PDB file of C-alpha atoms in Angstrom:
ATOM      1  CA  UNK A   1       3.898  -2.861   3.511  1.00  0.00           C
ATOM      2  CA  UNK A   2       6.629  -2.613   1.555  1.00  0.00           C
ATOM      3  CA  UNK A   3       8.532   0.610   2.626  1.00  0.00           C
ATOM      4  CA  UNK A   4       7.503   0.013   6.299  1.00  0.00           C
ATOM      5  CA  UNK A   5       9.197  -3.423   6.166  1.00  0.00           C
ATOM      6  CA  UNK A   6      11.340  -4.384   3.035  1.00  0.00           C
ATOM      7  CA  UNK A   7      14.393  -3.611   2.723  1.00  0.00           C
ATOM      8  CA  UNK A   8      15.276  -2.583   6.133  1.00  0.00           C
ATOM      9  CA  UNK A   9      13.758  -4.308   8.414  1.00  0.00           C
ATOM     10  CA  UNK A  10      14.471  -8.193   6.164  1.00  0.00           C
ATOM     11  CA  UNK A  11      18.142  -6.691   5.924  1.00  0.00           C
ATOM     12  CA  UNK A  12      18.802  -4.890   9.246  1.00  0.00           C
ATOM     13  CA  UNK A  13      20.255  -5.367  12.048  1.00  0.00           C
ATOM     14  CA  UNK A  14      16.452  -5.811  14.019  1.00  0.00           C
ATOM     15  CA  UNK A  15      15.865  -9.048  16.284  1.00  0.00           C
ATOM     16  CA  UNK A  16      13.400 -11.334  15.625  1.00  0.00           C
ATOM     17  CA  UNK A  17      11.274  -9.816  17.888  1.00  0.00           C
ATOM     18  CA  UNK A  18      11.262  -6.079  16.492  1.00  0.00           C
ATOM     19  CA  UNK A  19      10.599  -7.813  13.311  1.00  0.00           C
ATOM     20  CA  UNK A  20       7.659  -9.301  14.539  1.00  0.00           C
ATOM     21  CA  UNK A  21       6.453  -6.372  16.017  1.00  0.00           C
ATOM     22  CA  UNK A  22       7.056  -4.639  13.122  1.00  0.00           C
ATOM     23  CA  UNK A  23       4.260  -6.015  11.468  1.00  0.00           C
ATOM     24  CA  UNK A  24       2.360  -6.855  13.926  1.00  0.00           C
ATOM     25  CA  UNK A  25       2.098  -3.911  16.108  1.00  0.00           C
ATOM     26  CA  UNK A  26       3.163  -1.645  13.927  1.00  0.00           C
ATOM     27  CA  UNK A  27       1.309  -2.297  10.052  1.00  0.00           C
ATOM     28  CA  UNK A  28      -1.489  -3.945  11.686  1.00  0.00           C
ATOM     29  CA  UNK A  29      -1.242  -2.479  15.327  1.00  0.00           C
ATOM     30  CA  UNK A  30      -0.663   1.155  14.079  1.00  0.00           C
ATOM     31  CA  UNK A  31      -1.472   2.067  11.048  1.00  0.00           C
ATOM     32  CA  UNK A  32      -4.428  -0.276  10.345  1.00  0.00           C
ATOM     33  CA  UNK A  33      -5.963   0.582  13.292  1.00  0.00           C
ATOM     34  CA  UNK A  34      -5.786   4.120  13.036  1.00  0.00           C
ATOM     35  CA  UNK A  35      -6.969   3.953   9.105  1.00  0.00           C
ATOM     36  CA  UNK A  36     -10.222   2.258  10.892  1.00  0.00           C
ATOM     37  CA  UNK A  37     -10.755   4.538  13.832  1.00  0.00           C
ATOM     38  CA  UNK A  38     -10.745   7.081  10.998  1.00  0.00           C
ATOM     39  CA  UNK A  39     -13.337   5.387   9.035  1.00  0.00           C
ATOM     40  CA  UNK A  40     -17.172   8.040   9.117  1.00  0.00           C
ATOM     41  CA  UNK A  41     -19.089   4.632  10.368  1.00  0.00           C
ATOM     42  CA  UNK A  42     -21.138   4.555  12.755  1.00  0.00           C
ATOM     43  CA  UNK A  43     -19.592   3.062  16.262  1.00  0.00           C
ATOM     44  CA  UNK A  44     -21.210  -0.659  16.591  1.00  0.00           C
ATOM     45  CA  UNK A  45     -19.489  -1.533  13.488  1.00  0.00           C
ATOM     46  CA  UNK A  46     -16.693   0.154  13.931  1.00  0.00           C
ATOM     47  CA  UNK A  47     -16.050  -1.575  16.914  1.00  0.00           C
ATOM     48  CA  UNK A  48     -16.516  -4.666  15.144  1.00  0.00           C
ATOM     49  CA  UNK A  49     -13.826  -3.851  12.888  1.00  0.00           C
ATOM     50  CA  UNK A  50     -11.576  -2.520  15.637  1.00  0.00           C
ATOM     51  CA  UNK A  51     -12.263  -6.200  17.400  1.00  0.00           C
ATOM     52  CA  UNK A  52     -11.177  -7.725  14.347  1.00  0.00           C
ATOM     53  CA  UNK A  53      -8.037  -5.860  13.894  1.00  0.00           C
ATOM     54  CA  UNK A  54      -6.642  -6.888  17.335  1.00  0.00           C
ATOM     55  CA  UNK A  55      -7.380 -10.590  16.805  1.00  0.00           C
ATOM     56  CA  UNK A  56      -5.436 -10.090  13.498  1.00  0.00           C
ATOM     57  CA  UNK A  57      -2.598  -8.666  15.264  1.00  0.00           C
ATOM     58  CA  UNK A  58      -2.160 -11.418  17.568  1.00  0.00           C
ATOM     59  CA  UNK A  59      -3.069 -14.299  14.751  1.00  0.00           C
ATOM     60  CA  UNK A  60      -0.153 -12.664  12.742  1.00  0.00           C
ATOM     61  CA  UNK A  61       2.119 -12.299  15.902  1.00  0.00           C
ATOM     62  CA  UNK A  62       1.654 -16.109  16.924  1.00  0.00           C
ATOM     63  CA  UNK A  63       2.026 -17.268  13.249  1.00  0.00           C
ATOM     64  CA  UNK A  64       5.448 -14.873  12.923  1.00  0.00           C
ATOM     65  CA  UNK A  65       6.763 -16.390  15.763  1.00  0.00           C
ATOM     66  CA  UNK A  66       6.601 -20.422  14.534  1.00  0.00           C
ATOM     67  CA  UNK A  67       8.941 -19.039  11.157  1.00  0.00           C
ATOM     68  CA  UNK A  68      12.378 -19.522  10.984  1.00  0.00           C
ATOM     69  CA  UNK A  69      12.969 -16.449   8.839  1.00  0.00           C
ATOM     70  CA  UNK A  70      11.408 -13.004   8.606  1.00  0.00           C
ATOM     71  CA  UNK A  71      11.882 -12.258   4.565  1.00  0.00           C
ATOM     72  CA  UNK A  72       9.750 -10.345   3.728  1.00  0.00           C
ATOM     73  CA  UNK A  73       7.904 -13.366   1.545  1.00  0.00           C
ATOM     74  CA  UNK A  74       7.133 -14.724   4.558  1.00  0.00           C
ATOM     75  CA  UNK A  75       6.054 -11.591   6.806  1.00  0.00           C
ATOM     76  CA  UNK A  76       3.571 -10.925   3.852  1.00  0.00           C
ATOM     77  CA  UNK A  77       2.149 -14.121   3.172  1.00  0.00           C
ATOM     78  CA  UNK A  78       1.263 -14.641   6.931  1.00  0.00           C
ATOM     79  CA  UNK A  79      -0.549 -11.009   6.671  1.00  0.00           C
ATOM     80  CA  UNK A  80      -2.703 -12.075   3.913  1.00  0.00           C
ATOM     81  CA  UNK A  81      -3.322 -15.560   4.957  1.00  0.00           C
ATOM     82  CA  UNK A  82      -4.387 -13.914   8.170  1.00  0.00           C
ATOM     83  CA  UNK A  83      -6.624 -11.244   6.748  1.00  0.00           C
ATOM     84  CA  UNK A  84      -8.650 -13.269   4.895  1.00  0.00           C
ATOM     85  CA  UNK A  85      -9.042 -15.432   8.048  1.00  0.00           C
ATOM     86  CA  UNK A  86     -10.199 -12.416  10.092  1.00  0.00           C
ATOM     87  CA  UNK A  87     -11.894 -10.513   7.623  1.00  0.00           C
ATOM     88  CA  UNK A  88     -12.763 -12.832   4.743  1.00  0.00           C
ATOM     89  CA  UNK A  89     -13.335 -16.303   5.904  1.00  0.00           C
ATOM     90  CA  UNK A  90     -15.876 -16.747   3.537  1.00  0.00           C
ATOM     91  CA  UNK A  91     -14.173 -15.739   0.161  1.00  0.00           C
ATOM     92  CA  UNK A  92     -11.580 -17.018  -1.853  1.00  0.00           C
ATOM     93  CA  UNK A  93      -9.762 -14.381  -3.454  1.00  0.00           C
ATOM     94  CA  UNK A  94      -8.682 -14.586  -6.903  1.00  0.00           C
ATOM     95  CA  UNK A  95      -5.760 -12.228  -6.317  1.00  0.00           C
ATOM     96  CA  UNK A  96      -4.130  -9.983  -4.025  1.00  0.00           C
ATOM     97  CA  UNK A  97      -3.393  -6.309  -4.376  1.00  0.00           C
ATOM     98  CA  UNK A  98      -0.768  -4.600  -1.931  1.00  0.00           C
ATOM     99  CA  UNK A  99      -0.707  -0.843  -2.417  1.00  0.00           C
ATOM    100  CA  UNK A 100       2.079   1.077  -1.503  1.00  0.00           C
ATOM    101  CA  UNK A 101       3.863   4.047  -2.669  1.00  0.00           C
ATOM    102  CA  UNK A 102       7.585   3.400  -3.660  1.00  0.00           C
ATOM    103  CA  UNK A 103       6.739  -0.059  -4.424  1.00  0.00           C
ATOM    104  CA  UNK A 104       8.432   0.592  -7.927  1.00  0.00           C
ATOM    105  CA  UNK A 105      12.309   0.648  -6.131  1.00  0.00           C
ATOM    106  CA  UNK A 106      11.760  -2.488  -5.341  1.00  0.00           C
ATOM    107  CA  UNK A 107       9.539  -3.955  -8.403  1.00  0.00           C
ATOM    108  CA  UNK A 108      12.316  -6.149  -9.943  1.00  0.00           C
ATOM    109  CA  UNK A 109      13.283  -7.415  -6.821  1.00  0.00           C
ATOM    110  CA  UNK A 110       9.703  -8.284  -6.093  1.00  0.00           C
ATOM    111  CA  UNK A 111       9.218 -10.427  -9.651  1.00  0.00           C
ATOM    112  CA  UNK A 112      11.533 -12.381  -8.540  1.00  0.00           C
ATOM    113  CA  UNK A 113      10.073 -13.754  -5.281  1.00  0.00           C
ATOM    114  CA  UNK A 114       6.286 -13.620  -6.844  1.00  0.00           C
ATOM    115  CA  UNK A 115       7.347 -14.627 -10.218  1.00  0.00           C
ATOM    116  CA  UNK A 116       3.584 -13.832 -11.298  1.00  0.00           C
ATOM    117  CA  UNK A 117       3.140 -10.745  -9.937  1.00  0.00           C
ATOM    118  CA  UNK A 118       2.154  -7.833 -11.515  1.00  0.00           C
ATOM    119  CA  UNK A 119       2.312  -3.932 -11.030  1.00  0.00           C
ATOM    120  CA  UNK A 120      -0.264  -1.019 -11.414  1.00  0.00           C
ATOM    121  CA  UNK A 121       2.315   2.126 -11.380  1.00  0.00           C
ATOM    122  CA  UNK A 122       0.307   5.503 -10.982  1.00  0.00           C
ATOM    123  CA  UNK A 123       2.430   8.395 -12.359  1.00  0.00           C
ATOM    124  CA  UNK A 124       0.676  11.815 -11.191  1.00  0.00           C
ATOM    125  CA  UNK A 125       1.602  15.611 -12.362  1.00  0.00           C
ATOM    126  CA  UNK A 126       4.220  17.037  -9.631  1.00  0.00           C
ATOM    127  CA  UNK A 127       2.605  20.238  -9.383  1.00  0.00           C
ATOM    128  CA  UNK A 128      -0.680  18.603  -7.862  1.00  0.00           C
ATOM    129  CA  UNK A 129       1.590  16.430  -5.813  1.00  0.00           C
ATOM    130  CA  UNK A 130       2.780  19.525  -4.394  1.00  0.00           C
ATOM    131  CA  UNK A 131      -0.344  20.912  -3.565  1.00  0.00           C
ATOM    132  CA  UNK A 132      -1.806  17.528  -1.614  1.00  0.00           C
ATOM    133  CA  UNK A 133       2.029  17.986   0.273  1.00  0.00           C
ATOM    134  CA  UNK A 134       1.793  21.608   0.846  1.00  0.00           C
ATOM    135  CA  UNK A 135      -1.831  21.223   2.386  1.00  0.00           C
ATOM    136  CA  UNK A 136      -0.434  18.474   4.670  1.00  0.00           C
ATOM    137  CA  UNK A 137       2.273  21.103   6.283  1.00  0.00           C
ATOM    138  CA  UNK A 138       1.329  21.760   9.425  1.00  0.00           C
ATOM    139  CA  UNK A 139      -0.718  18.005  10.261  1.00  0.00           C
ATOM    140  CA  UNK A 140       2.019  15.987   9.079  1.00  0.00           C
ATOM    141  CA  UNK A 141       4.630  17.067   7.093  1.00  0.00           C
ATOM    142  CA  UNK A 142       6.410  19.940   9.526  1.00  0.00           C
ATOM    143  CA  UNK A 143       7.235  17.042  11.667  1.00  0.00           C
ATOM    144  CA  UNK A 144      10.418  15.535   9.096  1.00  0.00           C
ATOM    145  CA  UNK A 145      11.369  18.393   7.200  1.00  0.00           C
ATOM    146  CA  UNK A 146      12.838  21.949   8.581  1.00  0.00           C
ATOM    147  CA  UNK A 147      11.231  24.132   5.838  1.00  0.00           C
ATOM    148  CA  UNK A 148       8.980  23.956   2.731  1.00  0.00           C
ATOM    149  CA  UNK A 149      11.958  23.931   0.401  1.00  0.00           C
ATOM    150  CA  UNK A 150      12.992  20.886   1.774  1.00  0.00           C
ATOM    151  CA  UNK A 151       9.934  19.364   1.106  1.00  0.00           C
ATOM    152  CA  UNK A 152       9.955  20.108  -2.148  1.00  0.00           C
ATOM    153  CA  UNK A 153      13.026  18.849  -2.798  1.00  0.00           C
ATOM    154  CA  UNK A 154      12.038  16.169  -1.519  1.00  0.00           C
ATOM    155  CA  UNK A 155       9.026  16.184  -4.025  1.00  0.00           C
ATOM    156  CA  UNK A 156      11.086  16.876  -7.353  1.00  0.00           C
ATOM    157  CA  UNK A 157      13.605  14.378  -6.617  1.00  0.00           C
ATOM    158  CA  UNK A 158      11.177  11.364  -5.700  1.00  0.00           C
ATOM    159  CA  UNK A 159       9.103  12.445  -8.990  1.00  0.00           C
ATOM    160  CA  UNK A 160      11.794  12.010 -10.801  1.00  0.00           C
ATOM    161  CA  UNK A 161      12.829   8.694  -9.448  1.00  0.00           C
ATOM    162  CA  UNK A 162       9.302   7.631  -9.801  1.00  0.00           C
ATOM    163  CA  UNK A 163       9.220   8.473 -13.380  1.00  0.00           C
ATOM    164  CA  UNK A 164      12.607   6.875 -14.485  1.00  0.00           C
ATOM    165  CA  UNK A 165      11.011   3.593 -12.961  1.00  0.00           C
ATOM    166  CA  UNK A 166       8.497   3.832 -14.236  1.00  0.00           C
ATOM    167  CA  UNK A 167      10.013   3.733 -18.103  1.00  0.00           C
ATOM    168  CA  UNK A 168      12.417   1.046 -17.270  1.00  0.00           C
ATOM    169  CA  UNK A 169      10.502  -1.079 -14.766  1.00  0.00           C
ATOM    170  CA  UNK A 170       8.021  -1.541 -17.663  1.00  0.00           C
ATOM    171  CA  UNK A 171      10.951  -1.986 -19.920  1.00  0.00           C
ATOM    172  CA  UNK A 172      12.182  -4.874 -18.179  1.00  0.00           C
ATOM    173  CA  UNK A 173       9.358  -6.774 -16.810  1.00  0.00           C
ATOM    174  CA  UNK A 174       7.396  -6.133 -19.555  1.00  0.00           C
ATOM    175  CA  UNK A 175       4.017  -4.372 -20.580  1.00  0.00           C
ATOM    176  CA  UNK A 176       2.087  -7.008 -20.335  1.00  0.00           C
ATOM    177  CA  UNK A 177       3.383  -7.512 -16.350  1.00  0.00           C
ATOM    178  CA  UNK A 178       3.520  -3.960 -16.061  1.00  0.00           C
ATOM    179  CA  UNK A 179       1.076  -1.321 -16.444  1.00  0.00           C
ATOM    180  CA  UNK A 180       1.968   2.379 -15.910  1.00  0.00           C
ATOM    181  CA  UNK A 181      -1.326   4.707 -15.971  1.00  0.00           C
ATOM    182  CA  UNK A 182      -1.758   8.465 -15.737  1.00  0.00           C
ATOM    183  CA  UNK A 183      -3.340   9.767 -12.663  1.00  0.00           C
ATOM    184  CA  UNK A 184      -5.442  12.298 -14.322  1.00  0.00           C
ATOM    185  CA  UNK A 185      -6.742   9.831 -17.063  1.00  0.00           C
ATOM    186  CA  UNK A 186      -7.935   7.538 -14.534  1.00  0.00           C
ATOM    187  CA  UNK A 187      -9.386  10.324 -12.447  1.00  0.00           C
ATOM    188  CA  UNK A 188     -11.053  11.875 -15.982  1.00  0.00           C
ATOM    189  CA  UNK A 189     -12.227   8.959 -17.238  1.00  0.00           C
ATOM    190  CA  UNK A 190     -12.733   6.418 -14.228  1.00  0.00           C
ATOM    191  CA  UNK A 191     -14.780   3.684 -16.021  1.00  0.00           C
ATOM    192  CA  UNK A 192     -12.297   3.343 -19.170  1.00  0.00           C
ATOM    193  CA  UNK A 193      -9.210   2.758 -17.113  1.00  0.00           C
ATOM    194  CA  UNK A 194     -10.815   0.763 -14.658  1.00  0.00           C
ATOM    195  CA  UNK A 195     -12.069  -1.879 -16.897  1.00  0.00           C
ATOM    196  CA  UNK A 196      -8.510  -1.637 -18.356  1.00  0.00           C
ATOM    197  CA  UNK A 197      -6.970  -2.078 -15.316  1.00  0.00           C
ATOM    198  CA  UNK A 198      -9.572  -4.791 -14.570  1.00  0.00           C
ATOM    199  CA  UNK A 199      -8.030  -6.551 -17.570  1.00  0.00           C
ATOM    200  CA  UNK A 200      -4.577  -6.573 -16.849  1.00  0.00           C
ATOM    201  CA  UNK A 201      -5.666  -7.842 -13.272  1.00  0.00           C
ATOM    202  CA  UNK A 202      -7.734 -10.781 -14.526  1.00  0.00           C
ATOM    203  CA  UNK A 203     -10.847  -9.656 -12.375  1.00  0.00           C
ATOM    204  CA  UNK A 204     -14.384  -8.981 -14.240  1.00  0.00           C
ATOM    205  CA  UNK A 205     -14.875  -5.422 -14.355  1.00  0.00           C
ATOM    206  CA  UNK A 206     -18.412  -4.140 -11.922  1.00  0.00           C
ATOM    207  CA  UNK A 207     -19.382  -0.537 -11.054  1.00  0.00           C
ATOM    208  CA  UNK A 208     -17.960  -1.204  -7.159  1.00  0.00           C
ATOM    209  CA  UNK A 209     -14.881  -0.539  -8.665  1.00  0.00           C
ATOM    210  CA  UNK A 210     -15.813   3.125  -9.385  1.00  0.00           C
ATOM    211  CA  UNK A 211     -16.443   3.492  -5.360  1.00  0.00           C
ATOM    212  CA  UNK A 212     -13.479   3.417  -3.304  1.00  0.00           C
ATOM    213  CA  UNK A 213     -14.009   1.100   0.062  1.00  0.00           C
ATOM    214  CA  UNK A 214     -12.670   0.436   3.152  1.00  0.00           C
ATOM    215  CA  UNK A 215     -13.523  -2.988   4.586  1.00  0.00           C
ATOM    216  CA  UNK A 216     -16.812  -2.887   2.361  1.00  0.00           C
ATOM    217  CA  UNK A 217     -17.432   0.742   3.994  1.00  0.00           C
ATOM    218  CA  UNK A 218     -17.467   4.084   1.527  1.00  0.00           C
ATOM    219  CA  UNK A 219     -14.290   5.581   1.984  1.00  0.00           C
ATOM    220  CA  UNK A 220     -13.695   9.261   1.438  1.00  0.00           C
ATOM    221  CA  UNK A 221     -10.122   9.164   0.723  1.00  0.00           C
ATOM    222  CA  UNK A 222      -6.720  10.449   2.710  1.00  0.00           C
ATOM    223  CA  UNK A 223      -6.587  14.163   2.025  1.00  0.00           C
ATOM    224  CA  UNK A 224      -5.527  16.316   4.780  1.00  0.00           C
ATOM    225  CA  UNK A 225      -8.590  18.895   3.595  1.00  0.00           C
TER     226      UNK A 225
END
């Protein structure tokens, strides 16, 4: 959500409209949809799904269009509110978890508007980032960058970035606000970091949480291989 909408399109020069469909046509629309035409289920419920999405889309669209301001506070709130409508009528969450990469930039910005928020920040070794990037050349990657070097520039530059955040983001806001966790510990040693990271949610710690899900659906990750 985040780098798809805040800063630019809250601070830009966008109409109300292109914010709108922004989110609308564009989060949901776009890349929801495609993450759920994607999903290895079989077609009756993924139609369901797909049904789903597009009254979500229009629920947020409608909802977007009765605000007086498109902050991104607002944009997101009227996604989750929605969501749980369409998806999760049933359930009252506990809490909310947004995932997106680069969410640390804007982390202390973000405690400030969700003064009880709190951040999960994944730090990964650079040299596997480069080889999930690399094998993503030709599907993805050739598309914004003239030449390998580039993207790896690209790479040891944001690594860095992410890094320095992630000492001083947890610095500032505070360990117990802000928990930074090793990629490969989590990956070596699943059950011990998830019942940490359980923890620092405030969420009971179950087995589910060992098998990633899409919509309740076993999901087999975003790998280009």
């Amino acid at each position: 959500f985040f780098y798809m909408y805040y800063p630019r399109y809250e601070f830009g020069s966008h109409t109300n409209e292109e914010k709108i469909s922004r989110v609308s046509d564009v989060i949901i629309g776009d890349v929801l949809y495609r993450g759920i035409k994607n999903l290895n289920i079989n077609e009756k419920d993924k139609e369901g799904l797909l049904k789903k999405v597009e009254l979500l889309k229009q629920s947020v669209r409608l909802d977007l269009e009765h605000e007086n301001d498109f902050s991104y506070k607002t944009a997101l709130q009227v996604m989750m509110t929605n969501i749980k409508k369409c998806f999760y009528s049933d359930n009252e969450p506990k809490v909310w978890i947004e995932k997106t990469t680069s969410t640390e930039f804007y982390a202390l910005d973000i405690i400030k508007t969700f003064p009880n928020a709190k951040f999960i920040h994944i730090t990964r070794d650079p040299r596997d980032n480069w080889g999930s990037l690399k094998s993503g050349w030709k599907a993805k990657y050739k598309n914004v960058n003239d030449e390998l070097k580039a993207l790896m520039q690209s790479l040891l530059e944001r690594s860095k970035l992410g890094l320095e955040f992630a000492k001083h983001n947890q610095e500032i806001i505070g360990r117990d606000k802000y928990l930074v966790v090793r990629y490969e510990d989590l990956t070596s040693n699943p059950e011990h970091y998830m019942k940490i990271i359980a923890a620092f949610i405030g969420i009971d710690y179950t087995d589910n949480l060992l098998k990633p899900t899409t919509f309740g659906y076993s999901w087999e990750g975003n790998n280009f291989d």
